[in-house]
XYZ file of C-alpha atoms in Angstrom:
172
model
C 108.077 147.852 59.893
C 106.641 149.242 56.666
C 108.830 150.811 54.011
C 107.287 154.206 54.799
C 108.055 153.792 58.531
C 111.647 152.847 57.688
C 111.975 155.918 55.443
C 110.792 158.137 58.279
C 113.249 156.594 60.754
C 116.155 156.996 58.301
C 115.135 160.574 57.570
C 114.773 161.466 61.247
C 118.161 160.058 62.219
C 120.278 160.817 59.132
C 118.917 163.874 57.304
C 120.988 166.987 57.965
C 120.646 170.530 56.659
C 123.416 173.054 56.104
C 126.056 173.300 53.387
C 127.721 170.055 52.353
C 130.220 169.249 49.623
C 129.392 165.901 48.040
C 131.818 163.359 46.568
C 130.641 164.446 43.126
C 131.891 167.972 43.879
C 128.351 169.303 44.035
C 127.289 171.416 47.002
C 124.002 170.551 48.675
C 121.925 172.156 51.406
C 120.883 168.742 52.658
C 122.807 165.571 53.402
C 122.028 162.001 54.403
C 124.659 160.975 56.948
C 124.611 157.262 56.256
C 126.770 156.454 59.256
C 123.936 157.608 61.493
C 121.637 154.859 60.201
C 124.371 152.270 59.639
C 125.480 152.573 63.272
C 122.034 151.610 64.584
C 121.759 147.779 64.686
C 117.971 147.575 64.596
C 117.736 150.078 61.753
C 120.536 148.387 59.794
C 118.840 145.017 60.256
C 115.541 146.411 58.933
C 117.307 148.004 55.954
C 118.843 144.620 55.099
C 115.489 142.878 55.514
C 113.828 145.290 53.081
C 116.752 145.311 50.610
C 117.131 141.515 50.454
C 114.224 140.993 48.005
C 115.827 143.575 45.670
C 118.937 141.427 45.142
C 118.824 140.192 41.551
C 118.237 136.451 41.074
C 121.458 134.570 40.392
C 123.626 136.891 42.485
C 126.536 134.912 43.938
C 128.451 137.602 45.840
C 127.666 140.992 47.382
C 130.382 143.658 47.007
C 130.277 146.366 49.676
C 132.036 149.565 48.646
C 134.339 151.322 51.104
C 133.285 152.563 53.499
C 129.517 152.969 53.795
C 128.618 150.039 51.554
C 130.477 147.592 53.782
C 128.040 147.554 56.734
C 125.096 147.328 54.317
C 126.699 144.388 52.451
C 127.531 142.675 55.750
C 123.956 143.051 57.016
C 122.619 141.767 53.670
C 125.009 138.823 53.848
C 123.709 137.949 57.311
C 120.099 138.345 56.105
C 120.483 136.259 52.921
C 123.412 133.917 53.480
C 125.183 135.298 50.399
C 128.926 135.841 50.834
C 130.353 139.327 50.521
C 133.578 141.039 49.598
C 134.816 144.359 50.871
C 135.946 146.736 48.134
C 138.598 149.365 48.810
C 138.926 152.564 46.801
C 142.569 151.620 46.231
C 144.440 148.357 46.674
C 146.416 148.334 49.873
C 150.182 148.396 49.486
C 150.935 145.597 51.953
C 149.758 142.081 52.791
C 147.607 140.743 49.974
C 147.712 144.049 48.041
C 144.072 143.579 46.984
C 141.281 146.074 46.548
C 138.562 143.384 46.933
C 138.918 141.417 50.167
C 137.060 138.318 51.260
C 136.908 135.732 48.510
C 137.620 135.099 44.833
C 135.079 136.790 42.548
C 136.431 135.947 39.104
C 133.584 134.613 36.961
C 130.984 135.254 39.684
C 127.787 137.280 39.413
C 128.454 140.163 41.776
C 125.960 142.757 42.989
C 127.572 146.009 44.109
C 126.238 147.434 47.384
C 126.423 151.143 48.211
C 124.828 153.324 50.851
C 123.945 156.652 49.205
C 124.347 157.363 45.471
C 124.188 160.848 43.976
C 125.769 160.532 40.524
C 127.352 157.079 40.812
C 130.959 158.228 40.439
C 132.458 155.794 42.951
C 130.268 152.969 41.668
C 131.679 153.538 38.169
C 135.276 153.390 39.450
C 134.755 150.361 41.684
C 132.781 148.486 39.023
C 135.663 148.947 36.577
C 138.094 147.627 39.210
C 135.908 144.604 39.966
C 135.339 143.829 36.294
C 139.113 144.017 35.724
C 139.513 140.958 37.955
C 136.689 139.040 36.289
C 133.551 139.929 38.256
C 130.301 139.931 36.294
C 128.390 143.050 37.346
C 125.041 144.253 36.055
C 123.375 145.651 39.201
C 124.074 147.974 42.106
C 121.819 148.263 45.145
C 121.816 151.301 47.380
C 119.848 152.445 50.381
C 119.234 155.969 49.013
C 119.525 157.382 45.504
C 119.602 161.126 46.060
C 120.561 162.154 42.535
C 118.484 164.366 40.285
C 118.101 161.780 37.493
C 116.810 158.236 37.468
C 117.996 156.061 35.940
C 121.469 157.382 36.703
C 123.203 158.241 33.370
C 126.763 157.335 34.479
C 125.578 153.894 35.520
C 123.549 153.356 32.382
C 126.695 154.128 30.341
C 128.555 151.239 31.967
C 125.498 148.960 31.717
C 124.800 148.790 35.431
C 121.206 148.943 36.648
C 120.690 150.913 39.889
C 118.156 149.527 42.358
C 117.577 151.925 45.270
C 115.589 151.008 48.359
C 114.639 154.700 48.515
C 114.780 157.667 46.165
C 115.097 161.223 47.420
C 111.388 161.759 46.653
C 110.481 159.065 49.216
C 111.596 161.437 51.971
C 109.518 164.460 50.943
């Protein structure tokens, strides 16, 4: 499947119109419902296949952000053989009480995986959490960057380079 064919399939299955409040607080008249493409095994597999070459050299661990980044990171892990961790928005209050589950990431080169990024707000928060336990983070991969600016200013401020498989303009 070509990148353009994949973009069309994602758009057809996940692009919604209406009025939607985004995580950033912004209101949009269009929305990419990532769960609609993440729930389709063949589509998820193709996304991972096309994202795999975008993983920066030297990456040791993929970090899937709750909740939409987790299926993407898992598919990328299966595609590449790289291990992954699952990153919660908050540490759980029982069991291991961790916010990053899966393996030890202290001192490892970690690439953050997200589904759709608008302004990067959750990436900023999760990157700070991961860095606080010793992860080395310089890149975040996402399926769709739908924000109005590229590169994303919030991510540039924390010295994280965003690598999207698609930008909003790829769907127009």
